[in-house]
JSON list of C-alpha atoms in Angstrom, two decimals:
[
{"chain": "A", "resi": 27, "resn": "VAL", "atom": "CA", "xyz": [-9.07, -16.36, -1.42]},
{"chain": "A", "resi": 28, "resn": "GLN", "atom": "CA", "xyz": [-7.19, -13.75, 0.56]},
{"chain": "A", "resi": 29, "resn": "LEU", "atom": "CA", "xyz": [-8.60, -11.48, 3.25]},
{"chain": "A", "resi": 30, "resn": "VAL", "atom": "CA", "xyz": [-6.28, -8.90, 4.82]},
{"chain": "A", "resi": 31, "resn": "GLU", "atom": "CA", "xyz": [-7.48, -6.80, 7.74]},
{"chain": "A", "resi": 32, "resn": "SER", "atom": "CA", "xyz": [-5.95, -3.52, 8.84]},
{"chain": "A", "resi": 33, "resn": "GLY", "atom": "CA", "xyz": [-6.76, -0.52, 10.99]},
{"chain": "A", "resi": 34, "resn": "GLY", "atom": "CA", "xyz": [-6.57, -1.97, 14.47]},
{"chain": "A", "resi": 35, "resn": "GLY", "atom": "CA", "xyz": [-4.68, -0.41, 17.33]},
{"chain": "A", "resi": 36, "resn": "LEU", "atom": "CA", "xyz": [-4.83, 0.97, 20.84]},
{"chain": "A", "resi": 37, "resn": "VAL", "atom": "CA", "xyz": [-7.59, 3.46, 21.56]},
{"chain": "A", "resi": 38, "resn": "GLN", "atom": "CA", "xyz": [-9.02, 5.01, 24.71]},
{"chain": "A", "resi": 39, "resn": "PRO", "atom": "CA", "xyz": [-12.57, 4.24, 25.82]},
{"chain": "A", "resi": 40, "resn": "GLY", "atom": "CA", "xyz": [-14.99, 6.38, 23.86]},
{"chain": "A", "resi": 41, "resn": "GLY", "atom": "CA", "xyz": [-12.65, 6.54, 20.90]},
{"chain": "A", "resi": 42, "resn": "SER", "atom": "CA", "xyz": [-13.08, 5.37, 17.32]},
{"chain": "A", "resi": 43, "resn": "LEU", "atom": "CA", "xyz": [-11.34, 3.11, 14.85]},
{"chain": "A", "resi": 44, "resn": "ARG", "atom": "CA", "xyz": [-12.04, 2.12, 11.28]},
{"chain": "A", "resi": 45, "resn": "LEU", "atom": "CA", "xyz": [-11.12, -1.40, 10.25]},
{"chain": "A", "resi": 46, "resn": "SER", "atom": "CA", "xyz": [-10.61, -2.34, 6.63]},
{"chain": "A", "resi": 47, "resn": "CYS", "atom": "CA", "xyz": [-10.53, -5.73, 4.94]},
{"chain": "A", "resi": 48, "resn": "ALA", "atom": "CA", "xyz": [-8.99, -6.07, 1.50]},
{"chain": "A", "resi": 49, "resn": "ALA", "atom": "CA", "xyz": [-10.35, -9.08, -0.39]},
{"chain": "A", "resi": 50, "resn": "SER", "atom": "CA", "xyz": [-8.96, -10.90, -3.41]},
{"chain": "A", "resi": 51, "resn": "GLY", "atom": "CA", "xyz": [-9.16, -14.23, -5.17]},
{"chain": "A", "resi": 52, "resn": "PHE", "atom": "CA", "xyz": [-12.93, -14.35, -5.56]},
{"chain": "A", "resi": 53, "resn": "THR", "atom": "CA", "xyz": [-15.80, -12.33, -7.02]},
{"chain": "A", "resi": 54, "resn": "PHE", "atom": "CA", "xyz": [-16.14, -9.98, -4.07]},
{"chain": "A", "resi": 55, "resn": "GLY", "atom": "CA", "xyz": [-19.37, -8.35, -5.14]},
{"chain": "A", "resi": 56, "resn": "SER", "atom": "CA", "xyz": [-21.18, -11.69, -5.25]},
{"chain": "A", "resi": 57, "resn": "TYR", "atom": "CA", "xyz": [-20.83, -12.55, -1.56]},
{"chain": "A", "resi": 58, "resn": "ASP", "atom": "CA", "xyz": [-22.05, -11.37, 1.80]},
{"chain": "A", "resi": 59, "resn": "MET", "atom": "CA", "xyz": [-19.23, -10.46, 4.18]},
{"chain": "A", "resi": 60, "resn": "SER", "atom": "CA", "xyz": [-18.94, -10.52, 7.96]},
{"chain": "A", "resi": 61, "resn": "TRP", "atom": "CA", "xyz": [-16.79, -9.29, 10.80]},
{"chain": "A", "resi": 62, "resn": "VAL", "atom": "CA", "xyz": [-16.11, -11.61, 13.72]},
{"chain": "A", "resi": 63, "resn": "ARG", "atom": "CA", "xyz": [-14.06, -10.92, 16.84]},
{"chain": "A", "resi": 64, "resn": "GLN", "atom": "CA", "xyz": [-12.35, -13.03, 19.44]},
{"chain": "A", "resi": 65, "resn": "ALA", "atom": "CA", "xyz": [-11.45, -11.69, 22.86]},
{"chain": "A", "resi": 66, "resn": "PRO", "atom": "CA", "xyz": [-8.66, -13.25, 24.93]},
{"chain": "A", "resi": 67, "resn": "GLY", "atom": "CA", "xyz": [-9.80, -16.54, 26.44]},
{"chain": "A", "resi": 68, "resn": "LYS", "atom": "CA", "xyz": [-13.17, -16.47, 24.68]},
{"chain": "A", "resi": 69, "resn": "GLY", "atom": "CA", "xyz": [-14.68, -18.02, 21.60]},
{"chain": "A", "resi": 70, "resn": "PRO", "atom": "CA", "xyz": [-15.39, -16.18, 18.38]},
{"chain": "A", "resi": 71, "resn": "GLU", "atom": "CA", "xyz": [-18.24, -13.66, 18.45]},
{"chain": "A", "resi": 72, "resn": "TRP", "atom": "CA", "xyz": [-20.09, -12.59, 15.33]},
{"chain": "A", "resi": 73, "resn": "VAL", "atom": "CA", "xyz": [-20.12, -8.78, 15.14]},
{"chain": "A", "resi": 74, "resn": "SER", "atom": "CA", "xyz": [-21.69, -7.64, 11.88]},
{"chain": "A", "resi": 75, "resn": "ALA", "atom": "CA", "xyz": [-22.58, -8.65, 8.34]},
{"chain": "A", "resi": 76, "resn": "ILE", "atom": "CA", "xyz": [-23.40, -6.97, 5.06]},
{"chain": "A", "resi": 77, "resn": "ASN", "atom": "CA", "xyz": [-25.06, -8.43, 2.01]},
{"chain": "A", "resi": 78, "resn": "SER", "atom": "CA", "xyz": [-23.36, -8.60, -1.37]},
{"chain": "A", "resi": 79, "resn": "GLY", "atom": "CA", "xyz": [-24.84, -5.35, -2.66]},
{"chain": "A", "resi": 80, "resn": "GLY", "atom": "CA", "xyz": [-24.34, -3.45, 0.58]},
{"chain": "A", "resi": 81, "resn": "GLY", "atom": "CA", "xyz": [-27.99, -2.63, 1.01]},
{"chain": "A", "resi": 82, "resn": "SER", "atom": "CA", "xyz": [-28.61, -4.79, 4.06]},
{"chain": "A", "resi": 83, "resn": "THR", "atom": "CA", "xyz": [-26.58, -4.74, 7.25]},
{"chain": "A", "resi": 84, "resn": "TYR", "atom": "CA", "xyz": [-26.79, -6.71, 10.47]},
{"chain": "A", "resi": 85, "resn": "TYR", "atom": "CA", "xyz": [-25.29, -6.21, 13.91]},
{"chain": "A", "resi": 86, "resn": "ALA", "atom": "CA", "xyz": [-24.83, -8.03, 17.16]},
{"chain": "A", "resi": 87, "resn": "ASP", "atom": "CA", "xyz": [-26.75, -6.40, 20.00]},
{"chain": "A", "resi": 88, "resn": "SER", "atom": "CA", "xyz": [-23.46, -5.67, 21.74]},
{"chain": "A", "resi": 89, "resn": "VAL", "atom": "CA", "xyz": [-22.35, -3.28, 18.97]},
{"chain": "A", "resi": 90, "resn": "LYS", "atom": "CA", "xyz": [-25.64, -2.02, 17.54]},
{"chain": "A", "resi": 91, "resn": "GLY", "atom": "CA", "xyz": [-25.71, 1.77, 17.37]},
{"chain": "A", "resi": 92, "resn": "ARG", "atom": "CA", "xyz": [-21.92, 2.05, 17.77]},
{"chain": "A", "resi": 93, "resn": "PHE", "atom": "CA", "xyz": [-20.50, 0.09, 14.82]},
{"chain": "A", "resi": 94, "resn": "THR", "atom": "CA", "xyz": [-21.23, 0.54, 11.12]},
{"chain": "A", "resi": 95, "resn": "ILE", "atom": "CA", "xyz": [-20.34, -1.97, 8.42]},
{"chain": "A", "resi": 96, "resn": "SER", "atom": "CA", "xyz": [-19.96, -0.91, 4.80]},
{"chain": "A", "resi": 97, "resn": "ARG", "atom": "CA", "xyz": [-18.36, -2.13, 1.60]},
{"chain": "A", "resi": 98, "resn": "ASP", "atom": "CA", "xyz": [-16.90, -0.81, -1.62]},
{"chain": "A", "resi": 99, "resn": "ASN", "atom": "CA", "xyz": [-17.34, -3.44, -4.33]},
{"chain": "A", "resi": 100, "resn": "GLY", "atom": "CA", "xyz": [-15.25, -1.38, -6.73]},
{"chain": "A", "resi": 101, "resn": "LYS", "atom": "CA", "xyz": [-12.30, -1.62, -4.36]},
{"chain": "A", "resi": 102, "resn": "ASN", "atom": "CA", "xyz": [-13.02, -5.13, -3.04]},
{"chain": "A", "resi": 103, "resn": "ARG", "atom": "CA", "xyz": [-13.06, -3.84, 0.52]},
{"chain": "A", "resi": 104, "resn": "VAL", "atom": "CA", "xyz": [-15.30, -4.14, 3.53]},
{"chain": "A", "resi": 105, "resn": "TYR", "atom": "CA", "xyz": [-15.08, -1.75, 6.45]},
{"chain": "A", "resi": 106, "resn": "LEU", "atom": "CA", "xyz": [-16.09, -1.61, 10.08]},
{"chain": "A", "resi": 107, "resn": "GLN", "atom": "CA", "xyz": [-16.41, 1.84, 11.60]},
{"chain": "A", "resi": 108, "resn": "MET", "atom": "CA", "xyz": [-16.29, 1.50, 15.38]},
{"chain": "A", "resi": 109, "resn": "ASN", "atom": "CA", "xyz": [-17.36, 4.41, 17.56]},
{"chain": "A", "resi": 110, "resn": "SER", "atom": "CA", "xyz": [-17.84, 4.81, 21.31]},
{"chain": "A", "resi": 111, "resn": "LEU", "atom": "CA", "xyz": [-15.44, 1.96, 21.91]},
{"chain": "A", "resi": 112, "resn": "LYS", "atom": "CA", "xyz": [-15.54, 0.16, 25.24]},
{"chain": "A", "resi": 113, "resn": "PRO", "atom": "CA", "xyz": [-12.92, -1.99, 26.99]},
{"chain": "A", "resi": 114, "resn": "GLU", "atom": "CA", "xyz": [-15.09, -5.04, 26.29]},
{"chain": "A", "resi": 115, "resn": "ASP", "atom": "CA", "xyz": [-14.60, -4.42, 22.56]},
{"chain": "A", "resi": 116, "resn": "THR", "atom": "CA", "xyz": [-10.96, -5.46, 22.98]},
{"chain": "A", "resi": 117, "resn": "ALA", "atom": "CA", "xyz": [-10.39, -8.43, 20.66]},
{"chain": "A", "resi": 118, "resn": "VAL", "atom": "CA", "xyz": [-8.82, -9.60, 17.46]},
{"chain": "A", "resi": 119, "resn": "TYR", "atom": "CA", "xyz": [-11.17, -8.65, 14.64]},
{"chain": "A", "resi": 120, "resn": "TYR", "atom": "CA", "xyz": [-11.47, -10.89, 11.61]},
{"chain": "A", "resi": 121, "resn": "CYS", "atom": "CA", "xyz": [-13.02, -10.40, 8.22]},
{"chain": "A", "resi": 122, "resn": "LYS", "atom": "CA", "xyz": [-14.93, -13.52, 7.17]},
{"chain": "A", "resi": 123, "resn": "LEU", "atom": "CA", "xyz": [-16.27, -14.90, 3.93]},
{"chain": "A", "resi": 124, "resn": "PHE", "atom": "CA", "xyz": [-18.73, -17.79, 3.81]},
{"chain": "A", "resi": 125, "resn": "THR", "atom": "CA", "xyz": [-19.37, -19.12, 0.32]},
{"chain": "A", "resi": 126, "resn": "GLY", "atom": "CA", "xyz": [-22.09, -21.51, 1.39]},
{"chain": "A", "resi": 127, "resn": "ARG", "atom": "CA", "xyz": [-19.66, -24.39, 1.41]},
{"chain": "A", "resi": 128, "resn": "LEU", "atom": "CA", "xyz": [-16.38, -23.00, 2.66]},
{"chain": "A", "resi": 129, "resn": "GLU", "atom": "CA", "xyz": [-15.42, -20.40, 5.24]},
{"chain": "A", "resi": 130, "resn": "TYR", "atom": "CA", "xyz": [-12.42, -18.07, 4.97]},
{"chain": "A", "resi": 131, "resn": "TRP", "atom": "CA", "xyz": [-10.94, -15.80, 7.62]},
{"chain": "A", "resi": 132, "resn": "GLY", "atom": "CA", "xyz": [-8.23, -13.17, 7.43]},
{"chain": "A", "resi": 133, "resn": "GLN", "atom": "CA", "xyz": [-5.27, -13.05, 9.81]},
{"chain": "A", "resi": 134, "resn": "GLY", "atom": "CA", "xyz": [-7.05, -10.56, 12.05]},
{"chain": "A", "resi": 135, "resn": "THR", "atom": "CA", "xyz": [-6.24, -7.12, 13.43]},
{"chain": "A", "resi": 136, "resn": "GLN", "atom": "CA", "xyz": [-5.90, -6.40, 17.14]},
{"chain": "A", "resi": 137, "resn": "VAL", "atom": "CA", "xyz": [-8.14, -3.79, 18.72]},
{"chain": "A", "resi": 138, "resn": "THR", "atom": "CA", "xyz": [-7.32, -2.78, 22.28]},
{"chain": "A", "resi": 139, "resn": "VAL", "atom": "CA", "xyz": [-9.53, -0.35, 24.16]},
{"chain": "A", "resi": 140, "resn": "SER", "atom": "CA", "xyz": [-7.81, 0.87, 27.30]},
{"chain": "A", "resi": 141, "resn": "SER", "atom": "CA", "xyz": [-6.99, 4.04, 29.16]}
]
């Protein structure tokens, strides 16, 4: 299993970023996928999830209405569109796969929201 995130960077408050996670080494379209973030000095925080077919999505209250998760099973990719970013969204964002027995994380991509 390999999960590779990209798309992070420095953005001003109110700005937008689109994160991408490229997946390989497993049958991508058979599994739900999640995004998790970890801010400096804090524990991991679940952000969003999408079911295997892409028809059901879930969000933490802290990002609901601002973030949108999506996936392209033909490209083995999951995305996180982040709008109206706030300084408290600053964190390393990880793509996560849970197979029901094992958990896999990517290396993460840094998102910094600052003026």
